[in-house]
């Protein structure tokens, strides 16, 4: 954790400094940017472990910055915003955000989310060291190569998508509750973020299902959770 390199992007200098100070006090290495264009310049010249990204910024907003990052990278991103509406959260998650933190927030909440996102990223990376395959419902996960094939076609997954699919496949044929999935995949800090799970299940269906509107592989068990068929 002490070696983690974080980019903090926010046009409000006091908030940017607040986040930077608290991360550095916990031995993170931090660089900062005041807008999306500056953030992309840093992103393209540094090997980062995490990006903490504001939404409302001049020159290029956080959503567009995130979209460009996700064109070629799965580096974890936490989005910060004063916009706490569900549609804004869903938009960020659909663009590939790993978490969303609404302003104002406290140090404990910020650090809990930072640690949780970095933990998920490390867990996804550590699975590359495992040897073997998981196969069911036409899906094959190669743990050593960290690849996923659906009906012999390779698909690209973000670390969170990979962790979610991995857990579903380990428990194929079993109904998993919303709470269990959130806490096993996102971490014990997550209990009520049902929109996170809904968005990521939708993203997996787009990649796994022949017809995402009529899922046969990843099924919703109404009022309970989700089931990956075996």
mmCIF file of C-alpha atoms in Angstrom:
data_model
loop_
_atom_site.group_PDB
_atom_site.id
_atom_site.type_symbol
_atom_site.label_atom_id
_atom_site.label_comp_id
_atom_site.label_asym_id
_atom_site.label_seq_id
_atom_site.Cartn_x
_atom_site.Cartn_y
_atom_site.Cartn_z
ATOM 1 C CA UNK A 1 0.000 0.000 0.000
ATOM 2 C CA UNK A 2 2.841 2.432 0.836
ATOM 3 C CA UNK A 3 4.068 2.254 -2.739
ATOM 4 C CA UNK A 4 0.734 3.189 -4.334
ATOM 5 C CA UNK A 5 0.967 6.109 -6.771
ATOM 6 C CA UNK A 6 -2.191 8.236 -6.952
ATOM 7 C CA UNK A 7 -3.288 11.035 -9.297
ATOM 8 C CA UNK A 8 -5.726 13.510 -7.700
ATOM 9 C CA UNK A 9 -7.704 15.644 -10.165
ATOM 10 C CA UNK A 10 -9.883 18.541 -8.983
ATOM 11 C CA UNK A 11 -10.181 22.188 -10.012
ATOM 12 C CA UNK A 12 -10.811 23.242 -6.391
ATOM 13 C CA UNK A 13 -7.357 23.747 -4.909
ATOM 14 C CA UNK A 14 -8.439 23.439 -1.225
ATOM 15 C CA UNK A 15 -10.077 20.073 -1.847
ATOM 16 C CA UNK A 16 -7.189 18.904 -4.021
ATOM 17 C CA UNK A 17 -4.748 19.809 -1.249
ATOM 18 C CA UNK A 18 -6.970 18.166 1.387
ATOM 19 C CA UNK A 19 -6.983 14.851 -0.481
ATOM 20 C CA UNK A 20 -3.262 15.075 -1.253
ATOM 21 C CA UNK A 21 -2.294 15.806 2.369
ATOM 22 C CA UNK A 22 -4.336 12.921 3.740
ATOM 23 C CA UNK A 23 -2.985 10.450 1.206
ATOM 24 C CA UNK A 24 0.620 11.540 1.751
ATOM 25 C CA UNK A 25 0.149 11.287 5.521
ATOM 26 C CA UNK A 26 -0.603 7.600 4.894
ATOM 27 C CA UNK A 27 2.513 7.159 2.734
ATOM 28 C CA UNK A 28 0.885 7.321 -0.693
ATOM 29 C CA UNK A 29 2.836 8.987 -3.474
ATOM 30 C CA UNK A 30 0.631 11.707 -4.987
ATOM 31 C CA UNK A 31 0.603 13.980 -8.029
ATOM 32 C CA UNK A 32 -2.195 16.430 -8.788
ATOM 33 C CA UNK A 33 -3.971 18.059 -11.723
ATOM 34 C CA UNK A 34 -6.541 20.847 -11.908
ATOM 35 C CA UNK A 35 -8.445 19.734 -15.030
ATOM 36 C CA UNK A 36 -8.973 16.783 -17.353
ATOM 37 C CA UNK A 37 -6.406 17.778 -19.964
ATOM 38 C CA UNK A 38 -3.706 18.127 -17.331
ATOM 39 C CA UNK A 39 -4.811 14.797 -15.834
ATOM 40 C CA UNK A 40 -4.458 12.968 -19.159
ATOM 41 C CA UNK A 41 -0.962 14.398 -19.621
ATOM 42 C CA UNK A 42 0.042 12.985 -16.220
ATOM 43 C CA UNK A 43 -1.740 9.720 -16.916
ATOM 44 C CA UNK A 44 0.164 9.199 -20.137
ATOM 45 C CA UNK A 45 3.579 9.790 -18.535
ATOM 46 C CA UNK A 46 3.258 7.992 -15.170
ATOM 47 C CA UNK A 47 2.455 4.448 -14.083
ATOM 48 C CA UNK A 48 -0.445 5.052 -11.712
ATOM 49 C CA UNK A 49 -2.197 2.752 -9.258
ATOM 50 C CA UNK A 50 -5.279 4.946 -8.783
ATOM 51 C CA UNK A 51 -6.956 8.091 -10.126
ATOM 52 C CA UNK A 52 -9.237 10.213 -7.930
ATOM 53 C CA UNK A 53 -11.218 12.302 -10.412
ATOM 54 C CA UNK A 54 -13.592 15.248 -9.985
ATOM 55 C CA UNK A 55 -16.522 15.601 -12.408
ATOM 56 C CA UNK A 56 -17.159 19.337 -12.752
ATOM 57 C CA UNK A 57 -13.966 20.867 -14.169
ATOM 58 C CA UNK A 58 -13.026 23.395 -16.887
ATOM 59 C CA UNK A 59 -11.503 22.437 -20.264
ATOM 60 C CA UNK A 60 -12.517 18.762 -19.936
ATOM 61 C CA UNK A 61 -14.922 17.352 -17.360
ATOM 62 C CA UNK A 62 -14.391 14.181 -15.388
ATOM 63 C CA UNK A 63 -16.756 12.066 -17.466
ATOM 64 C CA UNK A 64 -14.875 12.783 -20.690
ATOM 65 C CA UNK A 65 -11.541 12.287 -18.923
ATOM 66 C CA UNK A 66 -12.730 8.923 -17.615
ATOM 67 C CA UNK A 67 -13.987 7.907 -21.063
ATOM 68 C CA UNK A 68 -10.537 8.611 -22.540
ATOM 69 C CA UNK A 69 -8.743 6.752 -19.756
ATOM 70 C CA UNK A 70 -10.930 3.701 -20.323
ATOM 71 C CA UNK A 71 -10.114 3.632 -24.030
ATOM 72 C CA UNK A 72 -6.746 2.092 -23.198
ATOM 73 C CA UNK A 73 -6.464 1.457 -19.453
ATOM 74 C CA UNK A 74 -8.183 -0.353 -16.584
ATOM 75 C CA UNK A 75 -6.386 1.678 -13.890
ATOM 76 C CA UNK A 76 -8.827 2.078 -10.960
ATOM 77 C CA UNK A 77 -10.726 5.380 -10.863
ATOM 78 C CA UNK A 78 -12.731 6.892 -8.001
ATOM 79 C CA UNK A 79 -15.025 9.691 -9.163
ATOM 80 C CA UNK A 80 -15.657 12.664 -6.851
ATOM 81 C CA UNK A 81 -18.671 14.880 -7.374
ATOM 82 C CA UNK A 82 -21.090 17.238 -5.687
ATOM 83 C CA UNK A 83 -23.715 15.604 -7.923
ATOM 84 C CA UNK A 84 -25.258 12.830 -5.876
ATOM 85 C CA UNK A 85 -28.125 11.921 -8.182
ATOM 86 C CA UNK A 86 -28.413 8.253 -9.129
ATOM 87 C CA UNK A 87 -28.240 8.982 -12.865
ATOM 88 C CA UNK A 88 -24.872 10.725 -12.361
ATOM 89 C CA UNK A 89 -23.552 7.756 -10.375
ATOM 90 C CA UNK A 90 -24.781 5.316 -13.023
ATOM 91 C CA UNK A 91 -23.202 7.423 -15.777
ATOM 92 C CA UNK A 92 -19.828 7.307 -14.009
ATOM 93 C CA UNK A 93 -20.078 3.551 -13.430
ATOM 94 C CA UNK A 94 -21.124 2.931 -17.020
ATOM 95 C CA UNK A 95 -18.045 4.824 -18.177
ATOM 96 C CA UNK A 96 -15.899 2.505 -16.075
ATOM 97 C CA UNK A 97 -15.537 4.185 -12.677
ATOM 98 C CA UNK A 98 -14.688 1.788 -9.871
ATOM 99 C CA UNK A 99 -16.304 3.904 -7.176
ATOM 100 C CA UNK A 100 -18.164 7.194 -6.702
ATOM 101 C CA UNK A 101 -17.814 9.498 -3.704
ATOM 102 C CA UNK A 102 -20.216 12.391 -3.177
ATOM 103 C CA UNK A 103 -18.923 15.700 -1.798
ATOM 104 C CA UNK A 104 -18.617 16.622 0.993
ATOM 105 C CA UNK A 105 -16.895 13.545 2.415
ATOM 106 C CA UNK A 106 -14.741 12.793 5.433
ATOM 107 C CA UNK A 107 -11.233 11.409 5.644
ATOM 108 C CA UNK A 108 -12.403 8.019 6.952
ATOM 109 C CA UNK A 109 -14.830 7.526 4.086
ATOM 110 C CA UNK A 110 -12.247 8.609 1.502
ATOM 111 C CA UNK A 111 -9.565 6.292 2.860
ATOM 112 C CA UNK A 112 -11.972 3.358 3.165
ATOM 113 C CA UNK A 113 -12.906 3.713 -0.505
ATOM 114 C CA UNK A 114 -9.278 4.157 -1.592
ATOM 115 C CA UNK A 115 -8.210 1.014 0.265
ATOM 116 C CA UNK A 116 -11.176 -0.971 -1.048
ATOM 117 C CA UNK A 117 -10.541 -0.036 -4.684
ATOM 118 C CA UNK A 118 -6.820 -0.771 -4.424
ATOM 119 C CA UNK A 119 -7.570 -4.081 -2.691
ATOM 120 C CA UNK A 120 -9.872 -5.164 -5.545
ATOM 121 C CA UNK A 121 -7.226 -4.189 -8.075
ATOM 122 C CA UNK A 122 -4.562 -6.201 -6.224
ATOM 123 C CA UNK A 123 -6.881 -9.207 -5.941
ATOM 124 C CA UNK A 124 -7.533 -9.153 -9.684
ATOM 125 C CA UNK A 125 -3.790 -8.949 -10.322
ATOM 126 C CA UNK A 126 -3.027 -11.769 -7.867
ATOM 127 C CA UNK A 127 -5.399 -14.087 -9.714
ATOM 128 C CA UNK A 128 -2.915 -14.000 -12.587
ATOM 129 C CA UNK A 129 -0.618 -16.092 -10.390
ATOM 130 C CA UNK A 130 -3.189 -18.892 -10.141
ATOM 131 C CA UNK A 131 -2.998 -21.798 -12.533
ATOM 132 C CA UNK A 132 -6.028 -23.424 -14.105
ATOM 133 C CA UNK A 133 -9.337 -22.696 -15.751
ATOM 134 C CA UNK A 134 -12.910 -22.106 -14.743
ATOM 135 C CA UNK A 135 -15.467 -23.107 -17.369
ATOM 136 C CA UNK A 136 -19.259 -22.991 -17.379
ATOM 137 C CA UNK A 137 -22.124 -21.745 -19.548
ATOM 138 C CA UNK A 138 -19.793 -21.265 -22.526
ATOM 139 C CA UNK A 139 -17.434 -19.026 -20.516
ATOM 140 C CA UNK A 140 -13.797 -19.926 -19.875
ATOM 141 C CA UNK A 141 -11.592 -18.009 -17.453
ATOM 142 C CA UNK A 142 -7.859 -18.697 -17.775
ATOM 143 C CA UNK A 143 -6.502 -17.790 -14.355
ATOM 144 C CA UNK A 144 -2.843 -17.833 -15.355
ATOM 145 C CA UNK A 145 -3.249 -15.595 -18.395
ATOM 146 C CA UNK A 146 -6.079 -13.584 -16.790
ATOM 147 C CA UNK A 147 -8.186 -13.912 -19.941
ATOM 148 C CA UNK A 148 -11.870 -14.593 -20.502
ATOM 149 C CA UNK A 149 -13.392 -16.279 -23.556
ATOM 150 C CA UNK A 150 -17.093 -16.447 -24.332
ATOM 151 C CA UNK A 151 -17.945 -19.053 -26.974
ATOM 152 C CA UNK A 152 -14.248 -18.971 -28.043
ATOM 153 C CA UNK A 153 -14.271 -15.161 -28.412
ATOM 154 C CA UNK A 154 -11.959 -13.267 -26.060
ATOM 155 C CA UNK A 155 -13.547 -10.382 -24.146
ATOM 156 C CA UNK A 156 -11.918 -7.572 -22.170
ATOM 157 C CA UNK A 157 -12.925 -7.017 -18.552
ATOM 158 C CA UNK A 158 -11.994 -4.352 -16.024
ATOM 159 C CA UNK A 159 -10.576 -5.618 -12.689
ATOM 160 C CA UNK A 160 -13.956 -5.204 -10.967
ATOM 161 C CA UNK A 161 -15.778 -6.976 -13.805
ATOM 162 C CA UNK A 162 -13.243 -9.800 -13.631
ATOM 163 C CA UNK A 163 -13.605 -10.147 -9.852
ATOM 164 C CA UNK A 164 -17.403 -10.202 -10.133
ATOM 165 C CA UNK A 165 -17.410 -12.811 -12.907
ATOM 166 C CA UNK A 166 -14.795 -14.896 -11.055
ATOM 167 C CA UNK A 167 -16.952 -15.004 -7.906
ATOM 168 C CA UNK A 168 -20.115 -15.795 -9.880
ATOM 169 C CA UNK A 169 -18.344 -18.645 -11.688
ATOM 170 C CA UNK A 170 -16.898 -20.042 -8.457
ATOM 171 C CA UNK A 171 -20.499 -20.211 -7.237
ATOM 172 C CA UNK A 172 -22.190 -21.190 -10.512
ATOM 173 C CA UNK A 173 -25.659 -22.639 -9.982
ATOM 174 C CA UNK A 174 -26.027 -20.882 -6.625
ATOM 175 C CA UNK A 175 -28.235 -17.855 -6.015
ATOM 176 C CA UNK A 176 -26.071 -15.043 -4.623
ATOM 177 C CA UNK A 177 -27.698 -12.180 -2.732
ATOM 178 C CA UNK A 178 -27.038 -8.520 -3.473
ATOM 179 C CA UNK A 179 -25.380 -8.113 -0.062
ATOM 180 C CA UNK A 180 -23.103 -11.135 -0.535
ATOM 181 C CA UNK A 181 -21.956 -9.991 -3.964
ATOM 182 C CA UNK A 182 -21.282 -6.432 -2.803
ATOM 183 C CA UNK A 183 -19.307 -7.528 0.238
ATOM 184 C CA UNK A 184 -17.391 -10.341 -1.477
ATOM 185 C CA UNK A 185 -16.491 -8.377 -4.622
ATOM 186 C CA UNK A 186 -16.450 -4.731 -3.530
ATOM 187 C CA UNK A 187 -15.603 -5.306 0.133
ATOM 188 C CA UNK A 188 -17.096 -5.093 3.648
ATOM 189 C CA UNK A 189 -17.365 -1.303 3.298
ATOM 190 C CA UNK A 190 -20.181 -1.776 0.752
ATOM 191 C CA UNK A 191 -23.699 -2.643 1.855
ATOM 192 C CA UNK A 192 -26.280 -0.431 0.184
ATOM 193 C CA UNK A 193 -24.668 0.467 -3.165
ATOM 194 C CA UNK A 194 -27.187 -1.568 -5.168
ATOM 195 C CA UNK A 195 -26.716 0.664 -8.227
ATOM 196 C CA UNK A 196 -23.070 -0.491 -8.422
ATOM 197 C CA UNK A 197 -24.126 -4.109 -8.675
ATOM 198 C CA UNK A 198 -26.923 -3.355 -11.151
ATOM 199 C CA UNK A 199 -24.577 -1.481 -13.475
ATOM 200 C CA UNK A 200 -21.829 -4.106 -13.362
ATOM 201 C CA UNK A 201 -24.261 -6.982 -13.900
ATOM 202 C CA UNK A 202 -25.567 -5.070 -16.938
ATOM 203 C CA UNK A 203 -22.013 -4.612 -18.229
ATOM 204 C CA UNK A 204 -21.246 -8.308 -17.842
ATOM 205 C CA UNK A 205 -24.444 -9.217 -19.676
ATOM 206 C CA UNK A 206 -23.430 -7.024 -22.603
ATOM 207 C CA UNK A 207 -20.245 -9.087 -22.876
ATOM 208 C CA UNK A 208 -21.541 -12.564 -21.965
ATOM 209 C CA UNK A 209 -25.061 -12.863 -23.348
ATOM 210 C CA UNK A 210 -26.215 -13.444 -26.913
ATOM 211 C CA UNK A 211 -29.181 -11.189 -26.078
ATOM 212 C CA UNK A 212 -28.496 -9.005 -23.005
ATOM 213 C CA UNK A 213 -32.188 -8.032 -22.869
ATOM 214 C CA UNK A 214 -33.108 -11.704 -22.411
ATOM 215 C CA UNK A 215 -30.270 -13.128 -20.289
ATOM 216 C CA UNK A 216 -29.830 -16.894 -20.231
ATOM 217 C CA UNK A 217 -26.423 -17.055 -18.527
ATOM 218 C CA UNK A 218 -26.565 -14.402 -15.795
ATOM 219 C CA UNK A 219 -30.085 -14.445 -14.393
ATOM 220 C CA UNK A 220 -31.860 -12.098 -11.995
ATOM 221 C CA UNK A 221 -33.624 -13.828 -9.123
ATOM 222 C CA UNK A 222 -36.168 -11.176 -8.292
ATOM 223 C CA UNK A 223 -35.966 -9.847 -4.765
ATOM 224 C CA UNK A 224 -32.949 -12.044 -3.939
ATOM 225 C CA UNK A 225 -29.925 -11.584 -6.203
ATOM 226 C CA UNK A 226 -28.261 -13.177 -9.212
ATOM 227 C CA UNK A 227 -27.467 -16.656 -10.531
ATOM 228 C CA UNK A 228 -24.844 -17.726 -13.066
ATOM 229 C CA UNK A 229 -26.063 -20.890 -14.780
ATOM 230 C CA UNK A 230 -23.795 -23.915 -14.835
#
